[in-house]
mmCIF file of C-alpha atoms in Angstrom:
data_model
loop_
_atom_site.group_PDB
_atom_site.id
_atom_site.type_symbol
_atom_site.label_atom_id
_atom_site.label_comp_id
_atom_site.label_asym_id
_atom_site.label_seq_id
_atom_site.Cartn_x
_atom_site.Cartn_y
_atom_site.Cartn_z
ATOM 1 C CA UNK A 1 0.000 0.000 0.000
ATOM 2 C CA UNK A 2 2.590 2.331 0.871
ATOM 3 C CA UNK A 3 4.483 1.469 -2.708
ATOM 4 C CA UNK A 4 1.209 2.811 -4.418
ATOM 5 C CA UNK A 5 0.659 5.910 -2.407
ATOM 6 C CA UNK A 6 4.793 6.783 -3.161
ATOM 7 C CA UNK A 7 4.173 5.938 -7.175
ATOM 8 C CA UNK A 8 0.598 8.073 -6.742
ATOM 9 C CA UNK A 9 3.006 10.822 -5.018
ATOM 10 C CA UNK A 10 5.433 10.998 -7.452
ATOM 11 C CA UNK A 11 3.012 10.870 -10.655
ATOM 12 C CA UNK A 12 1.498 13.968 -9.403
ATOM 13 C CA UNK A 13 4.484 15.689 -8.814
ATOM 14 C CA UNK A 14 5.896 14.743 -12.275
ATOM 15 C CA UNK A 15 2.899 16.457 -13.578
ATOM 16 C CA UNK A 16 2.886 19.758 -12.014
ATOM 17 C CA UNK A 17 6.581 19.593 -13.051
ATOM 18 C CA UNK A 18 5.684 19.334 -17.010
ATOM 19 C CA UNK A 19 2.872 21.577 -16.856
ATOM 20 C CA UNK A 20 5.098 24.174 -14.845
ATOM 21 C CA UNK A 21 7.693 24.194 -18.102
ATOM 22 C CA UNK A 22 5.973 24.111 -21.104
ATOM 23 C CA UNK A 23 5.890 27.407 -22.751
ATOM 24 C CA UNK A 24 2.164 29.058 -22.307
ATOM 25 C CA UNK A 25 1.971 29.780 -25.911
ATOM 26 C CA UNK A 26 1.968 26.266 -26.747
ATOM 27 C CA UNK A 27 -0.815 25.048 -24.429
ATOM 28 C CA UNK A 28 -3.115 27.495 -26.740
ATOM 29 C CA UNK A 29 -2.656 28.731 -30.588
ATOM 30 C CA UNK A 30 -4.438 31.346 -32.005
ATOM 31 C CA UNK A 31 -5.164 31.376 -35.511
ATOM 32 C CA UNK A 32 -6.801 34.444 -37.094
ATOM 33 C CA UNK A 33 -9.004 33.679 -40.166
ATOM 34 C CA UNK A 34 -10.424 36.306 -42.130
ATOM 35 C CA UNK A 35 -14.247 36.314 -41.779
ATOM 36 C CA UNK A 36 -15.169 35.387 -45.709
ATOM 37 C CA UNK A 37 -12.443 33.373 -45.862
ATOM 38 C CA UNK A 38 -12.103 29.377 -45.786
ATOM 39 C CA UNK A 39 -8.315 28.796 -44.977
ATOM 40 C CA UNK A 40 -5.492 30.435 -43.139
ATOM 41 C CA UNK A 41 -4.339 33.764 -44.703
ATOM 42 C CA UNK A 42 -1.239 33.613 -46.735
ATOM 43 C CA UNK A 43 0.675 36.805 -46.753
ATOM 44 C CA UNK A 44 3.600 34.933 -48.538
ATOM 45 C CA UNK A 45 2.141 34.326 -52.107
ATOM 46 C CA UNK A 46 1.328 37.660 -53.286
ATOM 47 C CA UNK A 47 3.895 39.958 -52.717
ATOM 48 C CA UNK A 48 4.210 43.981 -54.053
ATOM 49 C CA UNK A 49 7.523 44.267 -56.420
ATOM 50 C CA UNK A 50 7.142 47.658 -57.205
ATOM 51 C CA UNK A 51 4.864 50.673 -56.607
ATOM 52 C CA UNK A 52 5.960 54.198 -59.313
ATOM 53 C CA UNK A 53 3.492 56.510 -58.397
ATOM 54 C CA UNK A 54 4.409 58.825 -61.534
ATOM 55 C CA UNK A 55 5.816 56.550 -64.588
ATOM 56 C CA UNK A 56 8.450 58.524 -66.670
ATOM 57 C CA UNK A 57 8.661 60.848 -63.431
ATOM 58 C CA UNK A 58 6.842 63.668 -64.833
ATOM 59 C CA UNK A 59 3.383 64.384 -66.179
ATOM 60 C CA UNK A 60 1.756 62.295 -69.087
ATOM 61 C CA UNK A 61 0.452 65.557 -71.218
ATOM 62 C CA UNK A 62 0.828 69.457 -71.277
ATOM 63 C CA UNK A 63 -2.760 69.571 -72.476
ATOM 64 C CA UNK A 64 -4.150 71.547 -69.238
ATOM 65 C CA UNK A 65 -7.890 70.693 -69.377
ATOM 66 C CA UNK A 66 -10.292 69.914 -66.189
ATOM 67 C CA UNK A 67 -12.760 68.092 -68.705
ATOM 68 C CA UNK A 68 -10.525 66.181 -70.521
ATOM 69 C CA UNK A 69 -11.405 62.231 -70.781
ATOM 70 C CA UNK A 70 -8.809 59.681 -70.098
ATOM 71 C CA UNK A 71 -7.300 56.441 -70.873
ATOM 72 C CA UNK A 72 -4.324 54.421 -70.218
ATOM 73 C CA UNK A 73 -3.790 50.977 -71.790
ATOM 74 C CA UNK A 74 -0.799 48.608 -72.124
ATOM 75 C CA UNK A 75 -0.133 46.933 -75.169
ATOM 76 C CA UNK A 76 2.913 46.148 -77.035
ATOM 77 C CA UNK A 77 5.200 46.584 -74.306
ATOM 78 C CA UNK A 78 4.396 49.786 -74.493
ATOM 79 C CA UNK A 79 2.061 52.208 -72.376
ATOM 80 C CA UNK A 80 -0.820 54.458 -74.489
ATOM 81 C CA UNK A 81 -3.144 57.314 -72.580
ATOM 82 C CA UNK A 82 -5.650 58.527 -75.095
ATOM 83 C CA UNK A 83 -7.194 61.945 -73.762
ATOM 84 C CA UNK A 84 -10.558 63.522 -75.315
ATOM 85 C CA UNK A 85 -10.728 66.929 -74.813
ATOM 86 C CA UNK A 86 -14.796 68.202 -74.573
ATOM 87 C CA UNK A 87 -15.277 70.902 -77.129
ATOM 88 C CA UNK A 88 -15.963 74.305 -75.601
ATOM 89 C CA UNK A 89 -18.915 75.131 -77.412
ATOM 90 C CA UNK A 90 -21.728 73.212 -79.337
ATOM 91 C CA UNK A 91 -19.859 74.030 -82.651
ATOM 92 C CA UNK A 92 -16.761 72.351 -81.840
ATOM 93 C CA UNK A 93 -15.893 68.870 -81.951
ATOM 94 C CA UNK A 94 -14.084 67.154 -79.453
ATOM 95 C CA UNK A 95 -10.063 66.801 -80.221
ATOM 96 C CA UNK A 96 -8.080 63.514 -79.556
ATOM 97 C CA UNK A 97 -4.483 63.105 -78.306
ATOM 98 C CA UNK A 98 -2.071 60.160 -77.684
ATOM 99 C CA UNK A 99 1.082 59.798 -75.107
ATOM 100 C CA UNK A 100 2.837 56.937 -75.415
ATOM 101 C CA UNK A 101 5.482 55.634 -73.087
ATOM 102 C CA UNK A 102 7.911 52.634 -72.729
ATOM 103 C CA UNK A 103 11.022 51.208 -70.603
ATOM 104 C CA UNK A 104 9.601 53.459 -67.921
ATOM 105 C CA UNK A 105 9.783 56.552 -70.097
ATOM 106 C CA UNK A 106 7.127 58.784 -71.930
ATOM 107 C CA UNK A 107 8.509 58.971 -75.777
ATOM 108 C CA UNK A 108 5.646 61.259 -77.003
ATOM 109 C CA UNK A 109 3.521 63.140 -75.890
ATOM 110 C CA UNK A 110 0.241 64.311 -76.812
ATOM 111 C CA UNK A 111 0.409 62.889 -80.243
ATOM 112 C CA UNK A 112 -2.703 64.544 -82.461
ATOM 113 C CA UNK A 113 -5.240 62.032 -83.413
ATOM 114 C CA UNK A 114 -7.971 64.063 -85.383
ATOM 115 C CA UNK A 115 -11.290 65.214 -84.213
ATOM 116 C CA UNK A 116 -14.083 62.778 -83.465
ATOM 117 C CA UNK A 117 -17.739 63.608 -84.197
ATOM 118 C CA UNK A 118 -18.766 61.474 -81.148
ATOM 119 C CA UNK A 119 -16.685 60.135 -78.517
ATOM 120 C CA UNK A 120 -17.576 56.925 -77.619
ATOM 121 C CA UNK A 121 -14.417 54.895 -75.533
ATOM 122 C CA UNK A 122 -11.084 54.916 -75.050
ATOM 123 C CA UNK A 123 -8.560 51.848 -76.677
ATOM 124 C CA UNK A 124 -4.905 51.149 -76.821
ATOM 125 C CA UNK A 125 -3.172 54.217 -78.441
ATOM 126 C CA UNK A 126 -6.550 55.930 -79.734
ATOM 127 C CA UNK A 127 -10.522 55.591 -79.460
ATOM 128 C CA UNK A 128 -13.998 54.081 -80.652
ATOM 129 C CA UNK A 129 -16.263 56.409 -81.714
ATOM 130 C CA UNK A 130 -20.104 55.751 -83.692
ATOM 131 C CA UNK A 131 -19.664 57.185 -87.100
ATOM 132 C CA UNK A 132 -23.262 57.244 -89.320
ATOM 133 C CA UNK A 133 -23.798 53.784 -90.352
ATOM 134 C CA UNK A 134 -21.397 51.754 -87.299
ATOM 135 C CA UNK A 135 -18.362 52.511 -84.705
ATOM 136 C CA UNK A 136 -14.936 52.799 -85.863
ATOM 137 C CA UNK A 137 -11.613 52.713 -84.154
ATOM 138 C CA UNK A 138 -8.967 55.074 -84.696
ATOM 139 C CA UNK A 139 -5.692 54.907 -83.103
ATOM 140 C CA UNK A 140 -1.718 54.919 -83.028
ATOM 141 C CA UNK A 141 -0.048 51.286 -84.016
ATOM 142 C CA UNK A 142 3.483 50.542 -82.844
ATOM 143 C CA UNK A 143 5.140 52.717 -84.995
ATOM 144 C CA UNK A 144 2.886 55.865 -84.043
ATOM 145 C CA UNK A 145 0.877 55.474 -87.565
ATOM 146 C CA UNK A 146 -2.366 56.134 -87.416
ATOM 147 C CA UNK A 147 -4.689 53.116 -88.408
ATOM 148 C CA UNK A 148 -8.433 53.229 -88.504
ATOM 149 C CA UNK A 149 -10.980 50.489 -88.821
ATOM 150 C CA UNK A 150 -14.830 50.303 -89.485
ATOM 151 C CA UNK A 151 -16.449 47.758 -87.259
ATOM 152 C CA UNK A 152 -18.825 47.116 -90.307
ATOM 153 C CA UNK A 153 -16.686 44.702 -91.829
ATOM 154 C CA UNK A 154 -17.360 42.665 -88.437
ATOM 155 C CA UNK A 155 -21.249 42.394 -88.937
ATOM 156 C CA UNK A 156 -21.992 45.482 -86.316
ATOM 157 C CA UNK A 157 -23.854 48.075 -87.462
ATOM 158 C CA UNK A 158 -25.970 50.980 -85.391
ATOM 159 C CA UNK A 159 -28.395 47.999 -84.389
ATOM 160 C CA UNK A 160 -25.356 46.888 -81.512
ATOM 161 C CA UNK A 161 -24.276 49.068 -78.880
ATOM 162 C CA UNK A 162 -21.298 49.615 -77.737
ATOM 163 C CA UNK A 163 -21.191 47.986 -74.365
ATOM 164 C CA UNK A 164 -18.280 48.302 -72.014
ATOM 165 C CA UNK A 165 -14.484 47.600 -72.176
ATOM 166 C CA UNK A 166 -13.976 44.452 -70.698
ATOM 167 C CA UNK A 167 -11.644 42.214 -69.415
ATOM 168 C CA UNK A 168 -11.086 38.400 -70.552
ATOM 169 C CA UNK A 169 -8.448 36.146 -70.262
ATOM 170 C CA UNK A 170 -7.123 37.074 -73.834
ATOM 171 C CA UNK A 171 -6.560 40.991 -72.215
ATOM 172 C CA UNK A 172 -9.046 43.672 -73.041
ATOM 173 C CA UNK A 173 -11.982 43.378 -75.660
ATOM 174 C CA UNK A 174 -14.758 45.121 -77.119
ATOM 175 C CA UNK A 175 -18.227 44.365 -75.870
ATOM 176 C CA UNK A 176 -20.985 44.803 -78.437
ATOM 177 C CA UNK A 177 -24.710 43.708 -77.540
ATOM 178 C CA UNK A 178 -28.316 43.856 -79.691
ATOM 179 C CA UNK A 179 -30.401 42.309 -76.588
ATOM 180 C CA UNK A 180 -29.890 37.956 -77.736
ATOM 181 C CA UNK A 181 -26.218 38.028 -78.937
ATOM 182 C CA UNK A 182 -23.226 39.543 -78.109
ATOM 183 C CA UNK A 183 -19.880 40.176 -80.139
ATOM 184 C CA UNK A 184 -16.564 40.890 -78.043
ATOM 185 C CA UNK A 185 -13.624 42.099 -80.113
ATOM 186 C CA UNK A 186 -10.229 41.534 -78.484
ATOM 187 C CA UNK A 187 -7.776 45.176 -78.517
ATOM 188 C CA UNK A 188 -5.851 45.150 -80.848
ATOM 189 C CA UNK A 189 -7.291 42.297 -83.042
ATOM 190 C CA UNK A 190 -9.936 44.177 -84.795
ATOM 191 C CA UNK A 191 -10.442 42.347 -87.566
ATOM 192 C CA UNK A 192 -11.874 39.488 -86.041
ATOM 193 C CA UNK A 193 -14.586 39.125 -83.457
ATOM 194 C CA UNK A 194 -16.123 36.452 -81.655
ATOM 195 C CA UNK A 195 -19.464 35.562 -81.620
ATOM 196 C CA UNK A 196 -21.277 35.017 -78.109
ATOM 197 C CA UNK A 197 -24.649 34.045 -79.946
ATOM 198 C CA UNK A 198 -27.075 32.770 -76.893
ATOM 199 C CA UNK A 199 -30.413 33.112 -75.753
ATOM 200 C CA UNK A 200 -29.893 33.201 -72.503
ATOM 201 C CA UNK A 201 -32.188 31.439 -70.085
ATOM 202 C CA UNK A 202 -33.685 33.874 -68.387
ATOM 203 C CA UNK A 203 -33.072 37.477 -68.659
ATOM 204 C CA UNK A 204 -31.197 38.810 -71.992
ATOM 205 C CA UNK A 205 -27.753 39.436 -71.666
ATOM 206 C CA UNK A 206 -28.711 43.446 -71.788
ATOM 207 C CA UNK A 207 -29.938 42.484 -68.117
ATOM 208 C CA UNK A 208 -26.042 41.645 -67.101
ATOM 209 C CA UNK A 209 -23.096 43.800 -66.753
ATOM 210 C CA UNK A 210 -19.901 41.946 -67.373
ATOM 211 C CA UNK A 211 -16.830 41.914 -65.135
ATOM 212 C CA UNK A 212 -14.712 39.125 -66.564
ATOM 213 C CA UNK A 213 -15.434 36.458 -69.429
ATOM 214 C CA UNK A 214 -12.506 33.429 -69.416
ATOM 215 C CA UNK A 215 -12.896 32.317 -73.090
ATOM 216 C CA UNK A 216 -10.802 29.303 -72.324
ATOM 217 C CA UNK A 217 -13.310 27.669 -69.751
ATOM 218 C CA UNK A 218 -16.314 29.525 -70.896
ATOM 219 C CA UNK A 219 -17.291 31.322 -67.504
ATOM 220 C CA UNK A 220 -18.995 34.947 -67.479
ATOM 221 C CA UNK A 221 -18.592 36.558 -64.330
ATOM 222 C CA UNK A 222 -21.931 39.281 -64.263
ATOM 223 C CA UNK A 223 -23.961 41.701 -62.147
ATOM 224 C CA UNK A 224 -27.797 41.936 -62.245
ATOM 225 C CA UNK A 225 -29.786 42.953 -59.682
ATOM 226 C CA UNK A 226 -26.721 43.655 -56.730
ATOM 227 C CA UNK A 227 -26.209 40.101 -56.960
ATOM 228 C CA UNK A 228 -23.349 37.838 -58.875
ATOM 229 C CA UNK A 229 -23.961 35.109 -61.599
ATOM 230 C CA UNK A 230 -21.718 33.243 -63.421
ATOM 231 C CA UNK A 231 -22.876 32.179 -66.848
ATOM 232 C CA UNK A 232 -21.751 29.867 -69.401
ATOM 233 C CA UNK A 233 -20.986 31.415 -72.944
ATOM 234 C CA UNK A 234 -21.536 28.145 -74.566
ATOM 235 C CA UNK A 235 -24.761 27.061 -72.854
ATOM 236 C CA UNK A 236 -26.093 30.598 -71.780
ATOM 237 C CA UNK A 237 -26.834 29.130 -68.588
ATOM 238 C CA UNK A 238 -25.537 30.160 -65.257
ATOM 239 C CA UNK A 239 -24.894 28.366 -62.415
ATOM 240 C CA UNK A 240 -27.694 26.046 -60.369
ATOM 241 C CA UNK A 241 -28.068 25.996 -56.575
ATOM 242 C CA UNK A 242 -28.997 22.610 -54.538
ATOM 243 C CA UNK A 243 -32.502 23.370 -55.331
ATOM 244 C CA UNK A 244 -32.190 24.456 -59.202
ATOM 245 C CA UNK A 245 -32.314 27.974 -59.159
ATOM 246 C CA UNK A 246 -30.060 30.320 -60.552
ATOM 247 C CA UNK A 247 -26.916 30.685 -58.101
ATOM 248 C CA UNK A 248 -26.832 34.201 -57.043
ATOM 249 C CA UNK A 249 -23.360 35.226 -54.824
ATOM 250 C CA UNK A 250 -23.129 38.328 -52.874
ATOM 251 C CA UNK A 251 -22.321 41.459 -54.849
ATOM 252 C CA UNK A 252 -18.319 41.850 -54.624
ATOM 253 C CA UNK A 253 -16.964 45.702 -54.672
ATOM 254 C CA UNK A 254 -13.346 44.646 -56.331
ATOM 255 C CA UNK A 255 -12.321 43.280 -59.732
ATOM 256 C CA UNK A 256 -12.070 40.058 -61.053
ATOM 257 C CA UNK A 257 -8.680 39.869 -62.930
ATOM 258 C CA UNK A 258 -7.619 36.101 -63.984
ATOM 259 C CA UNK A 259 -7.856 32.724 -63.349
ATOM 260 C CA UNK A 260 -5.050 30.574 -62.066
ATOM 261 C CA UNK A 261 -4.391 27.076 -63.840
ATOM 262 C CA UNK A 262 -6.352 25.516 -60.346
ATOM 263 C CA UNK A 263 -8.977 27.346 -61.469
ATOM 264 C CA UNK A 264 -9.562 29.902 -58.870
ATOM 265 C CA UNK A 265 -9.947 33.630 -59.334
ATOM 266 C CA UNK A 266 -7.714 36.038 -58.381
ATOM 267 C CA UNK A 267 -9.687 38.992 -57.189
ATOM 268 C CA UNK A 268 -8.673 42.785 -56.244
ATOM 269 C CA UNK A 269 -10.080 44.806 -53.809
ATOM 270 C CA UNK A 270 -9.279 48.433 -53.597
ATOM 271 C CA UNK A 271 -10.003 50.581 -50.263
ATOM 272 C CA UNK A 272 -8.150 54.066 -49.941
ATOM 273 C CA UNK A 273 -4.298 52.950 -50.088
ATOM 274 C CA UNK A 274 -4.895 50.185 -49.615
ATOM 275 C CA UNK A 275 -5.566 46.613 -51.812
ATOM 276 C CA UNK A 276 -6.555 43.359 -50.377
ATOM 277 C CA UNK A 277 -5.573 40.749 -53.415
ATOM 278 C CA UNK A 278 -6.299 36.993 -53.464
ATOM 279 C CA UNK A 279 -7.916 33.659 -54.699
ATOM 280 C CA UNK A 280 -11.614 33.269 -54.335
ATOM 281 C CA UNK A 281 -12.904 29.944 -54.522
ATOM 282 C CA UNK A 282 -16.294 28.480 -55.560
ATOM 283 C CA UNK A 283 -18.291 30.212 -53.345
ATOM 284 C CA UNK A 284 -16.541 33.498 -54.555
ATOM 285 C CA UNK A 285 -14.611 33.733 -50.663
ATOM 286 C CA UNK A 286 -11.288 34.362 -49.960
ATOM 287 C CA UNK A 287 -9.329 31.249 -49.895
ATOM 288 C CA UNK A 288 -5.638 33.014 -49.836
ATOM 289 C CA UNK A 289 -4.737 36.475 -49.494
ATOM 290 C CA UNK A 290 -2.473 39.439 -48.840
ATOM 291 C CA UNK A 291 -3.131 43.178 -48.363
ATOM 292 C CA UNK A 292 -1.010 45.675 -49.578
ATOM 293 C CA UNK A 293 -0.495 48.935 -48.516
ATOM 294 C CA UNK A 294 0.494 52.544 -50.078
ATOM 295 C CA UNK A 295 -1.459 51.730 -53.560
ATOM 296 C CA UNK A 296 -3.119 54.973 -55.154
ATOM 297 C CA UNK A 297 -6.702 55.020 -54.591
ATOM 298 C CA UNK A 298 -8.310 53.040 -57.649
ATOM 299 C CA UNK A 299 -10.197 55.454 -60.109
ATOM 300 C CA UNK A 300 -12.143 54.835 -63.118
ATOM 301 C CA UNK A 301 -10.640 53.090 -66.219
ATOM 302 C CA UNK A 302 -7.979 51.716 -64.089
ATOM 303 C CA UNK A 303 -6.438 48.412 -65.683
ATOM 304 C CA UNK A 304 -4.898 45.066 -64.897
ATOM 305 C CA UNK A 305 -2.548 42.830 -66.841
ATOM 306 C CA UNK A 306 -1.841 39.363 -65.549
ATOM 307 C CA UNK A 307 0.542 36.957 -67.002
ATOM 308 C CA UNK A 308 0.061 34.217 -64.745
ATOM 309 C CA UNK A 309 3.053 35.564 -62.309
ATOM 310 C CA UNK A 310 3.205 38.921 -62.050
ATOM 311 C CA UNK A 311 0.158 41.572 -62.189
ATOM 312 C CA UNK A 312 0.483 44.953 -63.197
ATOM 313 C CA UNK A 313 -1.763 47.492 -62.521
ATOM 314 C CA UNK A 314 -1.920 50.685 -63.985
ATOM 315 C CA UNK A 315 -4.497 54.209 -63.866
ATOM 316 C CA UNK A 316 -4.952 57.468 -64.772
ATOM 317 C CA UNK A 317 -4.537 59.738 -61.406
ATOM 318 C CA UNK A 318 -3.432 63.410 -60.480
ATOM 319 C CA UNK A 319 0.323 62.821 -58.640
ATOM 320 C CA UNK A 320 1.215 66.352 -56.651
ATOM 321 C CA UNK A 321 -1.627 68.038 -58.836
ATOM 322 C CA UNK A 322 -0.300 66.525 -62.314
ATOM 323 C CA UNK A 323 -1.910 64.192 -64.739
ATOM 324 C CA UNK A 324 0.565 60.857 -64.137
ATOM 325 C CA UNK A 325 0.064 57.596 -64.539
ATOM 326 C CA UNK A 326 0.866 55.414 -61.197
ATOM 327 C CA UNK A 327 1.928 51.683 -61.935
ATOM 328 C CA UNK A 328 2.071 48.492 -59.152
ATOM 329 C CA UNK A 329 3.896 44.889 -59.850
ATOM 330 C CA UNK A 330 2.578 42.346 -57.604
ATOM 331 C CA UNK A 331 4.372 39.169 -57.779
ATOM 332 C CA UNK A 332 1.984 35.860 -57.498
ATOM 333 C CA UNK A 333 3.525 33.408 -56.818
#
């Protein structure tokens, strides 16, 4: 008896003893998880490379106008702000220019386009404009010549309207809709388009505003109704819930940009300074994620180019009261 009160003793005190030196920190972990996320934040995989907040170091144009329209493109490894000028009176018509930059470096600068009799939108190096019978593009190639094309010769007449600019995972393209069909028309490839013709199964597609189409899987990422749907270009369905309805996901303030070879999107979301960047996955949450700090405040017509490791954002913004383009490289990796 006294043998098992001495081991009983001793067990006891060997406890206390273990407990006594183990570090506090590892009797409890805490792991933070964002709220909309399903898996532990990864600050590692997305990391900021470089932030210019005026590319070339000075101003983009010498054109000093408060109403002048704006915008920047990239495109033959080289960098293209088209600006519009509004005419001052009813007589005038509105007067196009071109900067172009490259290797970090503006080359020219407010290159003279022509006069447009209606603005329309902006493109790489120039802009789209509705002439009588269609819309035609006019703008600076890569050797600063000035090409212009009638989108007539693509089967769009007045009947279409000239959509949105929107990004696919080919870059940049035209969007063109009559109501049943629509035609996109990649930048810089205007002499062929490509045919989304689908009735789409409830709603037309005038009812959705797109925010990224992925031409190699076939998935439309739209608006309607503060709600987001992902359709199928093929099918011109979108996506079923569990009890056959048409999924709806909560409306998303950022930008869909890509699509990584796992199939998840990588998604940007701007507030102030700062940008939260990740990987959604099916239910459109954050799986992974950084946020990244000292980013100009997004403004409209800013754009993204991703080629699979490294995104590059660029936009149109007034740098210590001067019209400058700011530029970020974001390594994924």
């Amino acid at each position: 008896m006294k043998k098992i009160l001495v081991l009983l003793i001793l067990l006891i005190l060997f406890g206390v003893t273990a407990c006594s030196n183990q570090d506090p920190s590892e009797s409890y972990k805490q792991i933070d998880y964002d709220s909309t996320s399903t898996s532990e934040v990864t600050k590692e995989q997305f990391v900021l490379k470089k932030v210019n907040l005026q590319y070339g170091n000075q101003q983009y144009t010498n054109i000093h106008d408060v109403s002048t329209g704006r915008s920047a493109f990239e495109q033959d490894d080289r960098l293209t702000v088209s600006s519009q000028t509004n005419p001052s009176n009813y007589f005038d018509t509105p007067k196009i220019y071109v900067s172009v930059g490259k290797d970090g470096s503006w080359v020219s600068k407010d290159l003279a386009l022509g006069q447009l009799e209606q603005y329309a939108e902006g493109v790489p190096g120039g802009f789209i404009f509705a002439d009588k019978e269609s819309y035609t593009v006019k703008y600076l190639d890569s050797n600063n010549k000035i090409q212009v094309h009638s989108f007539v010769d693509n089967g769009i007449d007045k009947s279409w309207k000239l959509d949105k600019i929107v990004l696919t995972s080919k870059g940049y393209a035209l969007k063109f809709d009559n109501g049943d069909s629509v035609k996109l028309i990649l930048c810089g490839d205007y002499q062929h388009s490509i045919d989304i013709n689908i009735k789409f199964k409830f709603g037309s597609s005038e009812g959705f505003d797109y925010q990224y189409i992925d031409l190699n899987s076939g998935d439309i990422v739209a608006t309607a109704y503060s709600k987001i749907y992902i359709l199928n270009l093929k099918t011109g369905e979108p996506q079923f819930d569990d009890l056959g309805q048409p999924k709806k996901y909560p409306n998303l303030l950022g930008d869909f940009v890509g699509r990584s070879k796992s199939g998840q999107w990588l998604y940007v979301e701007h507030s102030d300074d700062i940008v939260r960047i990740g990987y959604l996955d099916d239910e459109l949450r954050f799986v992974d994620y950084s946020t990244i700090e000292g980013i100009p405040h997004p403004h409209i017509g800013d754009k993204y180019f991703w080629d699979g490791k490294e995104l590059r954002m660029i936009g149109t913004y007034k740098y210590r009261g001067k019209d400058s383009i700011y530029e970020v490289l974001i390594d994924i990796n």
